Amino acid sequence: EIDLTVGDDVTHIAALPTTGVPPGVKPVSKRVWIDLLDPRWGLASTMPEKSEGIALGPAFGVDRRLLLLTSDNDFLPEVPSRIDVFAVP
């Protein structure tokens, strides 16, 4: 999760560095919202290294919602793109 209100606008910078932050630029603040590779979830052996998208879907039943995760194959034809769907409280 990031907070855009604390970071500087970088749209005027022609080329950003490949690593780090340009001198004088204040980065956005960020925090981990969910770590899918955390051992408590039991997903580390089945989840891709990085998920590209996350969305909460509609509620169903009394106390559950869908959680949808997507990941692409990084242009590697032998790696499938994925959509993982979970029911969460």
Short mmCIF file of N, CA and C in Angstrom, two decimals:
data_model
loop_
_atom_site.label_atom_id
_atom_site.label_comp_id
_atom_site.label_asym_id
_atom_site.label_seq_id
_atom_site.Cartn_x
_atom_site.Cartn_y
_atom_site.Cartn_z
N GLU A 1 0.86 -1.17 0.00
CA GLU A 1 0.00 0.00 0.00
C GLU A 1 0.90 1.22 0.00
N ILE A 2 0.61 2.17 -0.86
CA ILE A 2 1.41 3.38 -0.90
C ILE A 2 0.55 4.60 -0.62
N ASP A 3 1.19 5.65 -0.14
CA ASP A 3 0.51 6.92 0.14
C ASP A 3 1.11 7.97 -0.79
N LEU A 4 0.36 8.37 -1.79
CA LEU A 4 0.85 9.33 -2.78
C LEU A 4 0.92 10.76 -2.23
N THR A 5 0.27 11.01 -1.11
CA THR A 5 0.23 12.38 -0.60
C THR A 5 1.55 12.82 0.01
N VAL A 6 2.44 11.90 0.32
CA VAL A 6 3.71 12.28 0.96
C VAL A 6 4.89 12.27 -0.01
N GLY A 7 4.71 11.77 -1.21
CA GLY A 7 5.80 11.70 -2.18
C GLY A 7 5.76 12.85 -3.17
N ASP A 8 6.90 13.09 -3.81
CA ASP A 8 7.00 14.14 -4.82
C ASP A 8 6.50 13.64 -6.17
N ASP A 9 5.97 14.55 -6.95
CA ASP A 9 5.55 14.27 -8.33
C ASP A 9 6.81 14.16 -9.19
N VAL A 10 6.99 13.06 -9.89
CA VAL A 10 8.18 12.86 -10.72
C VAL A 10 7.87 12.89 -12.21
N THR A 11 6.67 13.33 -12.57
CA THR A 11 6.30 13.33 -13.99
C THR A 11 7.15 14.28 -14.81
N HIS A 12 7.79 15.23 -14.20
CA HIS A 12 8.62 16.19 -14.93
C HIS A 12 10.06 15.69 -15.14
N ILE A 13 10.41 14.55 -14.55
CA ILE A 13 11.77 14.02 -14.68
C ILE A 13 11.80 13.14 -15.94
N ALA A 14 12.69 13.47 -16.86
CA ALA A 14 12.73 12.79 -18.16
C ALA A 14 13.11 11.32 -18.05
N ALA A 15 14.05 10.98 -17.17
CA ALA A 15 14.50 9.59 -17.04
C ALA A 15 14.80 9.30 -15.58
N LEU A 16 14.07 8.36 -15.01
CA LEU A 16 14.31 7.97 -13.63
C LEU A 16 15.43 6.94 -13.57
N PRO A 17 16.18 6.90 -12.47
CA PRO A 17 17.25 5.89 -12.35
C PRO A 17 16.65 4.49 -12.25
N THR A 18 17.43 3.49 -12.61
CA THR A 18 16.95 2.11 -12.53
C THR A 18 16.88 1.62 -11.09
N THR A 19 17.65 2.22 -10.21
CA THR A 19 17.58 1.89 -8.78
C THR A 19 17.63 3.18 -7.98
N GLY A 20 17.04 3.15 -6.82
CA GLY A 20 17.10 4.30 -5.94
C GLY A 20 16.16 5.42 -6.35
N VAL A 21 16.30 6.52 -5.63
CA VAL A 21 15.45 7.69 -5.83
C VAL A 21 16.34 8.85 -6.30
N PRO A 22 15.90 9.64 -7.26
CA PRO A 22 16.71 10.77 -7.70
C PRO A 22 17.01 11.73 -6.55
N PRO A 23 18.15 12.36 -6.57
CA PRO A 23 18.48 13.32 -5.52
C PRO A 23 17.40 14.39 -5.38
N GLY A 24 17.03 14.70 -4.16
CA GLY A 24 16.04 15.73 -3.90
C GLY A 24 14.60 15.30 -4.03
N VAL A 25 14.35 14.06 -4.40
CA VAL A 25 12.97 13.56 -4.55
C VAL A 25 12.58 12.81 -3.30
N LYS A 26 11.44 13.17 -2.74
CA LYS A 26 10.90 12.47 -1.57
C LYS A 26 10.01 11.33 -2.07
N PRO A 27 10.35 10.07 -1.72
CA PRO A 27 9.54 8.94 -2.21
C PRO A 27 8.20 8.84 -1.47
N VAL A 28 7.27 8.13 -2.08
CA VAL A 28 6.01 7.83 -1.40
C VAL A 28 6.29 6.94 -0.20
N SER A 29 5.40 6.96 0.76
CA SER A 29 5.55 5.99 1.86
C SER A 29 4.84 4.72 1.44
N LYS A 30 5.33 3.60 1.93
CA LYS A 30 4.69 2.33 1.57
C LYS A 30 4.73 1.39 2.76
N ARG A 31 3.78 0.47 2.75
CA ARG A 31 3.76 -0.58 3.77
C ARG A 31 3.21 -1.84 3.14
N VAL A 32 3.63 -2.95 3.68
CA VAL A 32 3.15 -4.24 3.19
C VAL A 32 1.70 -4.41 3.66
N TRP A 33 0.83 -4.66 2.72
CA TRP A 33 -0.58 -4.88 3.02
C TRP A 33 -0.83 -6.36 3.28
N ILE A 34 -0.21 -7.20 2.47
CA ILE A 34 -0.28 -8.64 2.68
C ILE A 34 0.95 -9.27 2.03
N ASP A 35 1.57 -10.18 2.74
CA ASP A 35 2.72 -10.92 2.21
C ASP A 35 2.25 -12.34 1.96
N LEU A 36 1.98 -12.64 0.71
CA LEU A 36 1.44 -13.96 0.37
C LEU A 36 2.45 -15.09 0.57
N LEU A 37 3.72 -14.75 0.69
CA LEU A 37 4.74 -15.77 0.92
C LEU A 37 5.03 -15.98 2.40
N ASP A 38 4.32 -15.26 3.27
CA ASP A 38 4.47 -15.44 4.71
C ASP A 38 4.06 -16.87 5.06
N PRO A 39 4.88 -17.59 5.82
CA PRO A 39 4.58 -18.99 6.13
C PRO A 39 3.21 -19.24 6.76
N ARG A 40 2.66 -18.24 7.45
CA ARG A 40 1.36 -18.48 8.12
C ARG A 40 0.23 -18.76 7.13
N TRP A 41 0.37 -18.35 5.86
CA TRP A 41 -0.67 -18.59 4.87
C TRP A 41 -0.52 -19.95 4.18
N GLY A 42 0.66 -20.55 4.27
CA GLY A 42 0.88 -21.86 3.65
C GLY A 42 0.85 -21.84 2.13
N LEU A 43 1.18 -20.71 1.52
CA LEU A 43 1.11 -20.57 0.07
C LEU A 43 2.47 -20.50 -0.61
N ALA A 44 3.54 -20.41 0.16
CA ALA A 44 4.86 -20.15 -0.41
C ALA A 44 5.28 -21.15 -1.48
N SER A 45 4.89 -22.38 -1.34
CA SER A 45 5.31 -23.40 -2.31
C SER A 45 4.47 -23.38 -3.59
N THR A 46 3.33 -22.68 -3.57
CA THR A 46 2.44 -22.71 -4.73
C THR A 46 2.25 -21.35 -5.41
N MET A 47 2.61 -20.28 -4.73
CA MET A 47 2.39 -18.94 -5.28
C MET A 47 3.60 -18.49 -6.09
N PRO A 48 3.36 -17.66 -7.12
CA PRO A 48 4.47 -17.08 -7.85
C PRO A 48 5.26 -16.13 -6.96
N GLU A 49 6.48 -15.82 -7.37
CA GLU A 49 7.34 -14.93 -6.59
C GLU A 49 6.71 -13.55 -6.38
N LYS A 50 6.00 -13.09 -7.37
CA LYS A 50 5.34 -11.78 -7.25
C LYS A 50 3.97 -11.82 -7.90
N SER A 51 3.03 -11.20 -7.24
CA SER A 51 1.70 -11.02 -7.82
C SER A 51 1.65 -9.64 -8.44
N GLU A 52 0.96 -9.53 -9.56
CA GLU A 52 0.89 -8.27 -10.29
C GLU A 52 -0.35 -7.45 -9.95
N GLY A 53 -1.42 -8.13 -9.57
CA GLY A 53 -2.66 -7.41 -9.28
C GLY A 53 -3.40 -8.08 -8.14
N ILE A 54 -4.17 -7.28 -7.43
CA ILE A 54 -4.97 -7.80 -6.32
C ILE A 54 -6.28 -7.01 -6.29
N ALA A 55 -7.38 -7.70 -6.06
CA ALA A 55 -8.68 -7.04 -5.99
C ALA A 55 -9.59 -7.81 -5.06
N LEU A 56 -10.41 -7.07 -4.34
CA LEU A 56 -11.46 -7.70 -3.55
C LEU A 56 -12.69 -7.80 -4.44
N GLY A 57 -13.24 -8.99 -4.51
CA GLY A 57 -14.44 -9.21 -5.30
C GLY A 57 -15.68 -9.06 -4.43
N PRO A 58 -16.80 -9.49 -4.95
CA PRO A 58 -18.06 -9.32 -4.23
C PRO A 58 -18.16 -10.23 -3.00
N ALA A 59 -19.03 -9.81 -2.10
CA ALA A 59 -19.32 -10.62 -0.92
C ALA A 59 -20.19 -11.80 -1.35
N PHE A 60 -20.03 -12.90 -0.64
CA PHE A 60 -20.92 -14.04 -0.85
C PHE A 60 -21.09 -14.72 0.50
N GLY A 61 -22.21 -15.37 0.66
CA GLY A 61 -22.51 -15.94 1.97
C GLY A 61 -22.68 -14.81 2.98
N VAL A 62 -22.50 -15.16 4.23
CA VAL A 62 -22.70 -14.18 5.30
C VAL A 62 -21.46 -13.36 5.57
N ASP A 63 -20.30 -13.99 5.51
CA ASP A 63 -19.10 -13.31 6.00
C ASP A 63 -17.87 -13.51 5.13
N ARG A 64 -18.04 -13.68 3.83
CA ARG A 64 -16.88 -13.93 2.97
C ARG A 64 -16.90 -13.03 1.75
N ARG A 65 -15.69 -12.78 1.23
CA ARG A 65 -15.52 -12.05 -0.02
C ARG A 65 -14.51 -12.79 -0.86
N LEU A 66 -14.53 -12.53 -2.15
CA LEU A 66 -13.51 -13.08 -3.03
C LEU A 66 -12.28 -12.18 -2.98
N LEU A 67 -11.12 -12.80 -2.99
CA LEU A 67 -9.85 -12.11 -3.16
C LEU A 67 -9.23 -12.67 -4.42
N LEU A 68 -8.97 -11.82 -5.40
CA LEU A 68 -8.42 -12.24 -6.68
C LEU A 68 -7.00 -11.72 -6.83
N LEU A 69 -6.09 -12.60 -7.23
CA LEU A 69 -4.69 -12.25 -7.46
C LEU A 69 -4.32 -12.62 -8.88
N THR A 70 -3.54 -11.77 -9.52
CA THR A 70 -3.07 -12.07 -10.87
C THR A 70 -1.56 -11.96 -10.94
N SER A 71 -0.98 -12.75 -11.81
CA SER A 71 0.44 -12.64 -12.11
C SER A 71 0.63 -13.01 -13.57
N ASP A 72 1.56 -12.29 -14.23
CA ASP A 72 1.81 -12.61 -15.63
C ASP A 72 3.05 -13.49 -15.74
N ASN A 73 3.39 -13.85 -16.94
CA ASN A 73 4.50 -14.79 -17.13
C ASN A 73 5.83 -14.11 -17.47
N ASP A 74 5.88 -12.76 -17.34
CA ASP A 74 7.12 -12.02 -17.63
C ASP A 74 7.69 -12.37 -19.00
N PHE A 75 6.82 -12.62 -19.97
CA PHE A 75 7.19 -12.93 -21.35
C PHE A 75 7.96 -14.25 -21.48
N LEU A 76 7.75 -15.15 -20.52
CA LEU A 76 8.37 -16.47 -20.59
C LEU A 76 7.28 -17.46 -20.99
N PRO A 77 7.31 -17.96 -22.23
CA PRO A 77 6.22 -18.81 -22.71
C PRO A 77 6.02 -20.09 -21.91
N GLU A 78 7.05 -20.56 -21.24
CA GLU A 78 6.91 -21.80 -20.45
C GLU A 78 6.28 -21.55 -19.08
N VAL A 79 6.09 -20.28 -18.71
CA VAL A 79 5.49 -19.93 -17.42
C VAL A 79 4.06 -19.45 -17.67
N PRO A 80 3.08 -20.05 -17.00
CA PRO A 80 1.70 -19.61 -17.23
C PRO A 80 1.39 -18.31 -16.51
N SER A 81 0.53 -17.49 -17.10
CA SER A 81 -0.06 -16.38 -16.37
C SER A 81 -1.11 -16.99 -15.45
N ARG A 82 -1.38 -16.33 -14.32
CA ARG A 82 -2.28 -16.95 -13.34
C ARG A 82 -3.33 -15.97 -12.84
N ILE A 83 -4.45 -16.53 -12.48
CA ILE A 83 -5.47 -15.84 -11.70
C ILE A 83 -5.80 -16.78 -10.55
N ASP A 84 -5.51 -16.35 -9.35
CA ASP A 84 -5.81 -17.14 -8.15
C ASP A 84 -6.98 -16.50 -7.43
N VAL A 85 -7.92 -17.32 -6.98
CA VAL A 85 -9.13 -16.82 -6.33
C VAL A 85 -9.24 -17.47 -4.96
N PHE A 86 -9.47 -16.63 -3.94
CA PHE A 86 -9.58 -17.12 -2.57
C PHE A 86 -10.86 -16.58 -1.96
N ALA A 87 -11.41 -17.31 -1.01
CA ALA A 87 -12.51 -16.83 -0.18
C ALA A 87 -11.92 -16.37 1.14
N VAL A 88 -12.15 -15.12 1.50
CA VAL A 88 -11.57 -14.57 2.74
C VAL A 88 -12.67 -14.01 3.62
N PRO A 89 -12.47 -14.06 4.92
CA PRO A 89 -13.48 -13.48 5.82
C PRO A 89 -13.50 -11.96 5.75
#
